[in-house]
C-alpha positions as a LaTeX table, in Angstrom:
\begin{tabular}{lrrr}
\hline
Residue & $x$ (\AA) & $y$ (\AA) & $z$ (\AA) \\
\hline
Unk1 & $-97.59$ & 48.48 & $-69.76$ \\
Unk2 & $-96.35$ & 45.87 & $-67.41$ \\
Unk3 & $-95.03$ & 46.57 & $-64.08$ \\
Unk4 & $-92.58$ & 44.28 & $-62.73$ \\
Unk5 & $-91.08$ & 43.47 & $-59.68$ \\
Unk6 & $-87.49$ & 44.01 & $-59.41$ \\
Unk7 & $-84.62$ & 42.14 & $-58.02$ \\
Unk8 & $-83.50$ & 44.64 & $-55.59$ \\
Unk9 & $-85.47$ & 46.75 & $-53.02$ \\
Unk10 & $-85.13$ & 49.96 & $-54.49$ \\
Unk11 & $-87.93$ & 47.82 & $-55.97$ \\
Unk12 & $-88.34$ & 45.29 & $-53.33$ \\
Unk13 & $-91.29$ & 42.94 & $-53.28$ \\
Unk14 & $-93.20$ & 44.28 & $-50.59$ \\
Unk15 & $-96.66$ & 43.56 & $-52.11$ \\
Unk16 & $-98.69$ & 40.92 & $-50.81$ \\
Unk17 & $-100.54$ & 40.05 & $-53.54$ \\
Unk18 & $-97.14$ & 39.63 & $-55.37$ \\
Unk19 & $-95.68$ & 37.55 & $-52.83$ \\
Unk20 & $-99.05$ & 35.69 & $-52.97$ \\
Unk21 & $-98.23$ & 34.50 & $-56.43$ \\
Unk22 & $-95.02$ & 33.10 & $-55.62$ \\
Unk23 & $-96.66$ & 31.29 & $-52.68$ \\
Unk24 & $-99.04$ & 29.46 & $-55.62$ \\
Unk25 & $-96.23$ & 29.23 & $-57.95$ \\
Unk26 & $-94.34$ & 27.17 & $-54.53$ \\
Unk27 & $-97.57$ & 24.89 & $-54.37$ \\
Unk28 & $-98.02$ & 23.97 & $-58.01$ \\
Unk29 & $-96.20$ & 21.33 & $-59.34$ \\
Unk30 & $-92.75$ & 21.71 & $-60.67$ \\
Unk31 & $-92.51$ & 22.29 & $-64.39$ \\
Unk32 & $-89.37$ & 20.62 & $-66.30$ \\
Unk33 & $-86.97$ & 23.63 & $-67.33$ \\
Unk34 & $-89.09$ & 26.06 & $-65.55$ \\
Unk35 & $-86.96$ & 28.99 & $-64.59$ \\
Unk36 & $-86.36$ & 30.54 & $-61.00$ \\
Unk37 & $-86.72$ & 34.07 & $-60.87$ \\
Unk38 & $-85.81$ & 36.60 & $-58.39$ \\
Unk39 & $-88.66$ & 38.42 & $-58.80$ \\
Unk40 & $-92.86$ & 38.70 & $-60.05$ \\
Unk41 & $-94.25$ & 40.22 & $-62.69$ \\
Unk42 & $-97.83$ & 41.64 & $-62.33$ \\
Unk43 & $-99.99$ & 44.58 & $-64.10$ \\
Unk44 & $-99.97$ & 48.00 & $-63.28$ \\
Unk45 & $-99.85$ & 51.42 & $-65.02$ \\
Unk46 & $-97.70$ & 53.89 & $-65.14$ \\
Unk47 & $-98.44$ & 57.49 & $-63.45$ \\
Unk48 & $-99.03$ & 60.60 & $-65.77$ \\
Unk49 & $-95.53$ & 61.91 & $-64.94$ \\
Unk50 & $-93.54$ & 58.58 & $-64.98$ \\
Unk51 & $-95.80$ & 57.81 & $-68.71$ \\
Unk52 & $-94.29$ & 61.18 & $-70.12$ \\
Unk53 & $-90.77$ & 60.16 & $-68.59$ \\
Unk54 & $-90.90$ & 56.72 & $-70.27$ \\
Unk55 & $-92.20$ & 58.72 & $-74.01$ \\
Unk56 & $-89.88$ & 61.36 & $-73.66$ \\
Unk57 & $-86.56$ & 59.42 & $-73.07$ \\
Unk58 & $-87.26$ & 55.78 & $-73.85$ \\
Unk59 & $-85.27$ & 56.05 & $-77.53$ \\
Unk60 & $-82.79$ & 57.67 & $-75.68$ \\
Unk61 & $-81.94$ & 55.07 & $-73.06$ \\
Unk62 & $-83.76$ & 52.05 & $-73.23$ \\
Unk63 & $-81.68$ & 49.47 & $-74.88$ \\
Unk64 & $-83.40$ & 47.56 & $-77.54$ \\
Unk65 & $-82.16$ & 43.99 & $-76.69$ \\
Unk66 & $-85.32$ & 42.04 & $-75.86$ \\
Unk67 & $-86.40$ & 39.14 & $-77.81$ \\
Unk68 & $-90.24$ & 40.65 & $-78.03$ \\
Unk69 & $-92.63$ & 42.97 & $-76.56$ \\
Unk70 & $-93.29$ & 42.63 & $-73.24$ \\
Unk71 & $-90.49$ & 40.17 & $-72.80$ \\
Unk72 & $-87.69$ & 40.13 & $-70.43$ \\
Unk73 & $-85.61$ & 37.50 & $-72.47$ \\
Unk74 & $-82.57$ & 38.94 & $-74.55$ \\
Unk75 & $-83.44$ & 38.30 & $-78.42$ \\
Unk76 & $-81.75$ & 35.74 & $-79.65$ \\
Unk77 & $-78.23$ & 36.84 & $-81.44$ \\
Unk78 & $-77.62$ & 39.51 & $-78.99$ \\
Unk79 & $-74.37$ & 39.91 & $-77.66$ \\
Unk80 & $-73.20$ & 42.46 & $-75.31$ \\
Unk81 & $-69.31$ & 43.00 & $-75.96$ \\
Unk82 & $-66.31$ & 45.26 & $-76.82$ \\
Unk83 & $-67.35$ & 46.33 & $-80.39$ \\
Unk84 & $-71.68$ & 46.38 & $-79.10$ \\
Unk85 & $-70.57$ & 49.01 & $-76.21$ \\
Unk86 & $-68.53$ & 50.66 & $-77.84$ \\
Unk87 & $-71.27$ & 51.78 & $-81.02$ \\
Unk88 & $-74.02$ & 52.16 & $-78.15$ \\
Unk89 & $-71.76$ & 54.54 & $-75.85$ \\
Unk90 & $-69.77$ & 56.01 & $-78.07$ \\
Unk91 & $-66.45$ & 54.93 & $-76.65$ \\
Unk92 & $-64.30$ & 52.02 & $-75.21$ \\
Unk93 & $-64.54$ & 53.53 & $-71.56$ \\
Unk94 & $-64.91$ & 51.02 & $-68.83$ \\
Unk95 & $-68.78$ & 49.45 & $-68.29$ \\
Unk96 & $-70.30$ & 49.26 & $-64.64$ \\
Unk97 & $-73.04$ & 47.23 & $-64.67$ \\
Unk98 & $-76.42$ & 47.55 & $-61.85$ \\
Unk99 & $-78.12$ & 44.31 & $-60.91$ \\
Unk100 & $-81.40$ & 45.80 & $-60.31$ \\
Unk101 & $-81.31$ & 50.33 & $-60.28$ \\
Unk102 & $-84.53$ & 49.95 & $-58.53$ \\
Unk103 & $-85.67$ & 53.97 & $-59.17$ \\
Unk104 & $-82.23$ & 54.87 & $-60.12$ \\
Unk105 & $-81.17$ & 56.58 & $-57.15$ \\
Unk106 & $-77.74$ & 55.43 & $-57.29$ \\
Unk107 & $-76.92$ & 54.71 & $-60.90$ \\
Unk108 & $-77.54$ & 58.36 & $-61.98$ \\
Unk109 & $-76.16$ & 59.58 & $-59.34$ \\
Unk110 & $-72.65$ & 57.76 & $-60.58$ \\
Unk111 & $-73.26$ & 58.63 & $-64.18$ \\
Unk112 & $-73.11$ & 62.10 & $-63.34$ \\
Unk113 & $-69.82$ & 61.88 & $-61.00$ \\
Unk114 & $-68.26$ & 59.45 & $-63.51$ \\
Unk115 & $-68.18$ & 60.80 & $-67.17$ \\
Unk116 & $-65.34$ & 58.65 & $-68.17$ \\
Unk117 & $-67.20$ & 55.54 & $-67.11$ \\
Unk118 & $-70.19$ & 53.66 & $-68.92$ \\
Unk119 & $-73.40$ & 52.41 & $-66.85$ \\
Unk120 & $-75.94$ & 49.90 & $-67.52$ \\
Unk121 & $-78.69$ & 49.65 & $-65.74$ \\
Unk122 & $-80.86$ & 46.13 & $-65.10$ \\
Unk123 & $-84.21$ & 46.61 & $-63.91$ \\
Unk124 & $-87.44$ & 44.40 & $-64.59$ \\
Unk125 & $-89.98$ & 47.36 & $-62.98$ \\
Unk126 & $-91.88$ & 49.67 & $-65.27$ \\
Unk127 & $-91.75$ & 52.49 & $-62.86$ \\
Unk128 & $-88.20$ & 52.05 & $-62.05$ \\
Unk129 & $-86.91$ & 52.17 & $-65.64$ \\
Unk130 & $-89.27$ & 55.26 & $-66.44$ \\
Unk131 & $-87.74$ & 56.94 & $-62.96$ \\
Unk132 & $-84.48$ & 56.10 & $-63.89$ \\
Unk133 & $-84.87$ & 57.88 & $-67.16$ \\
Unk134 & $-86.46$ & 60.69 & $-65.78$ \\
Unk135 & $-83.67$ & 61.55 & $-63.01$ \\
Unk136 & $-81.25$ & 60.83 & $-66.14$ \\
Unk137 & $-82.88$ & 63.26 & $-68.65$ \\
Unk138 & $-83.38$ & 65.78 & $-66.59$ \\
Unk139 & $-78.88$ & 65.74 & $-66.26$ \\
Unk140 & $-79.00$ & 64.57 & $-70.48$ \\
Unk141 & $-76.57$ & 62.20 & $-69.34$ \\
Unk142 & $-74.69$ & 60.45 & $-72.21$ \\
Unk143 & $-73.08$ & 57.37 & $-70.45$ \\
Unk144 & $-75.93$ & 55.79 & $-69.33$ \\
Unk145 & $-78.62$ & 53.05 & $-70.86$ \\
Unk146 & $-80.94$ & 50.96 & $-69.28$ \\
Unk147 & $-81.97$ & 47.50 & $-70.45$ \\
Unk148 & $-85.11$ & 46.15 & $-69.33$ \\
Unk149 & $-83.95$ & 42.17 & $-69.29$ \\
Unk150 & $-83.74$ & 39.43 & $-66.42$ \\
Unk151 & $-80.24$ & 39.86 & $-65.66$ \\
Unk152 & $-78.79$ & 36.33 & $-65.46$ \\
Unk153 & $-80.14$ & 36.04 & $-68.98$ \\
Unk154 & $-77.97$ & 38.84 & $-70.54$ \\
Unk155 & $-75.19$ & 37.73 & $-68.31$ \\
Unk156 & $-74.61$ & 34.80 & $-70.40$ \\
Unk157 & $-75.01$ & 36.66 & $-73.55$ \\
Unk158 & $-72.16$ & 38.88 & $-72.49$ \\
Unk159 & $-68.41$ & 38.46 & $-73.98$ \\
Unk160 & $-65.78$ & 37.18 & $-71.73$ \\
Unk161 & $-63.82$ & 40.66 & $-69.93$ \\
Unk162 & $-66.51$ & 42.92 & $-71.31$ \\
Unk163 & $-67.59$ & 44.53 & $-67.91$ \\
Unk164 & $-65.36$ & 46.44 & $-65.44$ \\
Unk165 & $-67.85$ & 46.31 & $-62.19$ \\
Unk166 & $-70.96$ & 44.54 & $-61.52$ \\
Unk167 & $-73.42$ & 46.03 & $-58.43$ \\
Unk168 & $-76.18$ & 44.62 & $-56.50$ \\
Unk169 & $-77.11$ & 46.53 & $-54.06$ \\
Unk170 & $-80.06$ & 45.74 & $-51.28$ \\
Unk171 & $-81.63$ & 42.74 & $-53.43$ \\
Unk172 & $-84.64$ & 41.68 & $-52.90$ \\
Unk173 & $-84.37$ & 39.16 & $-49.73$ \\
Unk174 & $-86.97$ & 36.59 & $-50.33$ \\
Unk175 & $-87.24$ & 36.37 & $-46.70$ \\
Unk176 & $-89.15$ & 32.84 & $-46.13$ \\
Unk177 & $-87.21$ & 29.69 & $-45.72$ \\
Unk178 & $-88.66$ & 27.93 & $-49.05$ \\
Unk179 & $-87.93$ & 31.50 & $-51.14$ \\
Unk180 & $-84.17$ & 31.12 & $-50.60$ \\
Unk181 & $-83.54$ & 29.90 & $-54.12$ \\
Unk182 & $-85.23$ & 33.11 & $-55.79$ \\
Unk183 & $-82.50$ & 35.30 & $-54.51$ \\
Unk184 & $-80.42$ & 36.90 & $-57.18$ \\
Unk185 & $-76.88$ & 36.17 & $-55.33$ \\
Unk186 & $-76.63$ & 32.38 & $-56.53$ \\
Unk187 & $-73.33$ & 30.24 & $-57.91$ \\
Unk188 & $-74.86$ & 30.05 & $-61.58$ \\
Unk189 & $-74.57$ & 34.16 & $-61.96$ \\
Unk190 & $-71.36$ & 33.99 & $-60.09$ \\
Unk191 & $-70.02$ & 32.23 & $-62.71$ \\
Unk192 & $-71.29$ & 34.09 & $-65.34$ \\
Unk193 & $-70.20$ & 37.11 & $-63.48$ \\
Unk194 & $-66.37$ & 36.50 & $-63.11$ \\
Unk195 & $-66.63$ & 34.98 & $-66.62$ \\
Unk196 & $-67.74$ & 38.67 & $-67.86$ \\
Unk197 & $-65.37$ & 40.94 & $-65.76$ \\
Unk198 & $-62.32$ & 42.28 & $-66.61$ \\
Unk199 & $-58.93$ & 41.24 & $-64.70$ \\
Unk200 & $-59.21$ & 42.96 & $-61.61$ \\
Unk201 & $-63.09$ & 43.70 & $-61.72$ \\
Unk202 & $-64.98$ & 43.47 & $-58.86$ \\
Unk203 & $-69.07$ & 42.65 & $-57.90$ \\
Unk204 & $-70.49$ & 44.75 & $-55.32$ \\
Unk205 & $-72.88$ & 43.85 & $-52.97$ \\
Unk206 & $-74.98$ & 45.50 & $-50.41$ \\
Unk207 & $-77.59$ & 44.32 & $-47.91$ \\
Unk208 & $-79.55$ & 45.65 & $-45.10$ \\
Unk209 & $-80.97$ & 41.96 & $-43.81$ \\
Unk210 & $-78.64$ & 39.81 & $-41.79$ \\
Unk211 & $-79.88$ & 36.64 & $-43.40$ \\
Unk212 & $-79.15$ & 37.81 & $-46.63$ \\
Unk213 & $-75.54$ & 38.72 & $-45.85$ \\
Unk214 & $-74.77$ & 35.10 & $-44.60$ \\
Unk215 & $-76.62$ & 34.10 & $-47.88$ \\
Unk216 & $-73.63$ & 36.04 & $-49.49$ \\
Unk217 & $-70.83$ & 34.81 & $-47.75$ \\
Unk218 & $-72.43$ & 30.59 & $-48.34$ \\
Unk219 & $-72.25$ & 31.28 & $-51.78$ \\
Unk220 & $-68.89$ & 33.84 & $-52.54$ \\
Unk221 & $-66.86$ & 33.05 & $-49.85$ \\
Unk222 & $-65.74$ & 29.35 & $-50.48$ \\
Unk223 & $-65.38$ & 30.35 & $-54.66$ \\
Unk224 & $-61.59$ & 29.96 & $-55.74$ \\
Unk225 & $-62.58$ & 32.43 & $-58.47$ \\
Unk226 & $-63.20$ & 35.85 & $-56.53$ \\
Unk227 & $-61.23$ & 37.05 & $-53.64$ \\
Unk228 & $-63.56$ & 39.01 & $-50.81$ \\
Unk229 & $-61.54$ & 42.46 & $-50.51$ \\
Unk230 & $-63.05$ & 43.25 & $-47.27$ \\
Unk231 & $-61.40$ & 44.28 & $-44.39$ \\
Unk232 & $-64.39$ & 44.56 & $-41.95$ \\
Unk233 & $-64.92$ & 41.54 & $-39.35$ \\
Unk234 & $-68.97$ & 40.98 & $-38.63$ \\
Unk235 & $-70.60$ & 38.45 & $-36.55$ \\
Unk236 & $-73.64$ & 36.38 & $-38.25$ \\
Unk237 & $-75.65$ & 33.56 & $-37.05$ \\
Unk238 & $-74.42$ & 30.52 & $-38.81$ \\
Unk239 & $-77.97$ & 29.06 & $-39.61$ \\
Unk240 & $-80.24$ & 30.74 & $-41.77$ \\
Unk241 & $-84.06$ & 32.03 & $-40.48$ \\
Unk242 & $-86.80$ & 33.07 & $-42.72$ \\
Unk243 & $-90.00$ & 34.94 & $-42.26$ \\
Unk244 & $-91.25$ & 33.03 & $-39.22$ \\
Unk245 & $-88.61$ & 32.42 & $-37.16$ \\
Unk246 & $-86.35$ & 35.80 & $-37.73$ \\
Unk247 & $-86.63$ & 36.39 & $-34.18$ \\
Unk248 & $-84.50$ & 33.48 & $-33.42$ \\
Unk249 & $-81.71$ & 34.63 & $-35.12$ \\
Unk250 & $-80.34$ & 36.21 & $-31.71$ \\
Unk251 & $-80.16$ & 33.09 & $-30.13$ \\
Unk252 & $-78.48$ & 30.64 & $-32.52$ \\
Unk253 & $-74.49$ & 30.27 & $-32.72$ \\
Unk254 & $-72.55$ & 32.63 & $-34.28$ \\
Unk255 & $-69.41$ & 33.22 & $-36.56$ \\
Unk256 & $-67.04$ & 35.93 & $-37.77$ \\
Unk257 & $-67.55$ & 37.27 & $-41.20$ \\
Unk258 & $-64.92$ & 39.48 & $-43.75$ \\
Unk259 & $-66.98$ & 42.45 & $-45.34$ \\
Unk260 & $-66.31$ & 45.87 & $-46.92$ \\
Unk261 & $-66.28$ & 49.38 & $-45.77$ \\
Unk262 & $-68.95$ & 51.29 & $-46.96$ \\
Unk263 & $-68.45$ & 51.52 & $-50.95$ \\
Unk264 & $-68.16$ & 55.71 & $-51.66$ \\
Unk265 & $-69.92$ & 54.95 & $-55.22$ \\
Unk266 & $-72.96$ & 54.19 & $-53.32$ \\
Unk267 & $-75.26$ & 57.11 & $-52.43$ \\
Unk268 & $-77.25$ & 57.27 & $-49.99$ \\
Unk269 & $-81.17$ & 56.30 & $-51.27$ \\
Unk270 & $-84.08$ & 56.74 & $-49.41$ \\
Unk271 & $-84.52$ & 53.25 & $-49.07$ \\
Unk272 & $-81.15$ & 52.86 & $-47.40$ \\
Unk273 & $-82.28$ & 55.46 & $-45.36$ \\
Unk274 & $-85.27$ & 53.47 & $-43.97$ \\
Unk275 & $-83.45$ & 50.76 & $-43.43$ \\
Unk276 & $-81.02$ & 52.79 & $-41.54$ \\
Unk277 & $-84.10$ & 54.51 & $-39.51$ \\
Unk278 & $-85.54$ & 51.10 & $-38.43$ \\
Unk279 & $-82.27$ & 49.88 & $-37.00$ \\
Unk280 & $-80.87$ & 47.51 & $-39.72$ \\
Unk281 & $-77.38$ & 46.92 & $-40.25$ \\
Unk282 & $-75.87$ & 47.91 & $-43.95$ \\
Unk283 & $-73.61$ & 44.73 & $-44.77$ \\
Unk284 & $-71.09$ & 45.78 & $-47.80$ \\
Unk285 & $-69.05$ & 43.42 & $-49.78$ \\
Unk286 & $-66.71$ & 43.44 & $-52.87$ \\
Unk287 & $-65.42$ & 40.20 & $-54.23$ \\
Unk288 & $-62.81$ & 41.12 & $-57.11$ \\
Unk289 & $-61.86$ & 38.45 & $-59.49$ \\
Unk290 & $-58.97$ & 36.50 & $-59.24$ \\
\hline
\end{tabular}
């Protein structure tokens, strides 16, 4: 099996090695068409217990939408609407959609609260998809899958109105300067996004690193297509600071921001919890489509 690096840090890249690779991948010379992704791939195995998880439930809730083995590209055909969710749920109930479950903390945790609702969750990271469907067999919940897919591809393979929510919470932050552009939150998959909701649906977003939060705002705030529901004023620094300089972000100029409350469908993981241990700041947001 391959173990993958996830887009949000539930499965955070916080390997050196991995961040190694994107270092090279920054120094080689730009290939035409090559695609940015918000997170690495590299080879691992899975644990004894996580390897039984993954053959015990994997027919059960691992979607089978990818265009090979070992790919994260949806096969080609696929489409992920009305009439698809409704033969792979069961029902027409609305679909909330996870950006990255990391270890699936939060997701199940919904499932089980929310019968009525459908769940999907995106995650690129072996262990995090076999966790996921561990915590979820061990409840037999119904109303959730898991597809195993770079999300921004099965975005655009997804009917217009077909999902109800969209989360992404803590994404991985890419923290240096030149890393920016890997980050998940980008124009292109808001696009896709709001294409994909429903009237009224919203895309929830959650952060724990300042300089990811004023990422947010740069790219949602200015969109005529999503309003920001928020009714929380922040200060940010205006400029953005990346691994070397993060200390500086005390001194530079700052604005007034519009965020969200905490969002009650969000438990509280244990990676939230180390964030909140080491004195970081959870920034919330919820842009609903116009």
């Amino acid at each position: 099996m391959q173990e993958v690096m996830n887009t949000p840090t539930d499965g955070r890249e916080s390997d050196a090695n991995a961040h190694d690779e994107a270092n090279a991948n920054e120094r080689r010379p730009a290939l035409y068409g090559r695609k940015v992704l918000s997170f690495v791939r590299r080879s691992a195995r899975l644990d004894a217990r996580l390897q039984r998880a993954w053959d015990a439930y994997s027919d059960a809730y691992l979607l089978n939408i990818n265009a090979g083995e070992g790919s994260l590209d949806v096969r080609e055909g696929f489409v992920l609407d009305d009439a698809y969710i409704r033969e792979t749920w069961g029902n027409g109930n609305p679909l909330v959609v996870e950006i990255g479950s990391g270890q699936g903390e939060n997701i199940v945790a919904a499932a089980a609260a929310e019968p009525q609702t459908n769940f999907l969750a995106l995650e690129v990271y072996d262990p995090g998809v076999a966790h996921t469907m561990l915590l979820a067999g061990k409840q037999g919940l119904g109303n959730l899958h898991i597809a195993q897919v770079n999300a921004p591809e099965l975005f655009k393979v997804t009917a217009d109105g077909a999902i109800a929510e969209v989360w992404t919470f803590f994404p991985d932050p890419w923290p240096k300067m030149r890393h920016h552009k890997r980050r998940i939150v980008q124009p292109e998959l808001a696009g896709e996004i709001h294409r994909t909701l429903k009237a009224g649906g919203a895309w929830r977003i959650a952060t724990d690193i300042e300089d990811y939060a004023l990422h947010v705002h740069e790219v949602m705030d200015g969109l005529g297509s999503f309003r920001n529901d928020g009714n929380v004023t922040v200060s940010l620094p205006v400029e953005h600071v990346g691994k070397g300089n993060a200390d500086e972000a005390a001194g530079l100029e700052h604005a007034d921001f519009t965020e969200s409350a905490r969002f009650d469908g969000r438990v509280l993981t244990n990676f939230e919890k180390k964030g909140l241990a080491a004195g970081r700041v959870i920034h919330d947001f919820t842009y609903r489509k116009v």
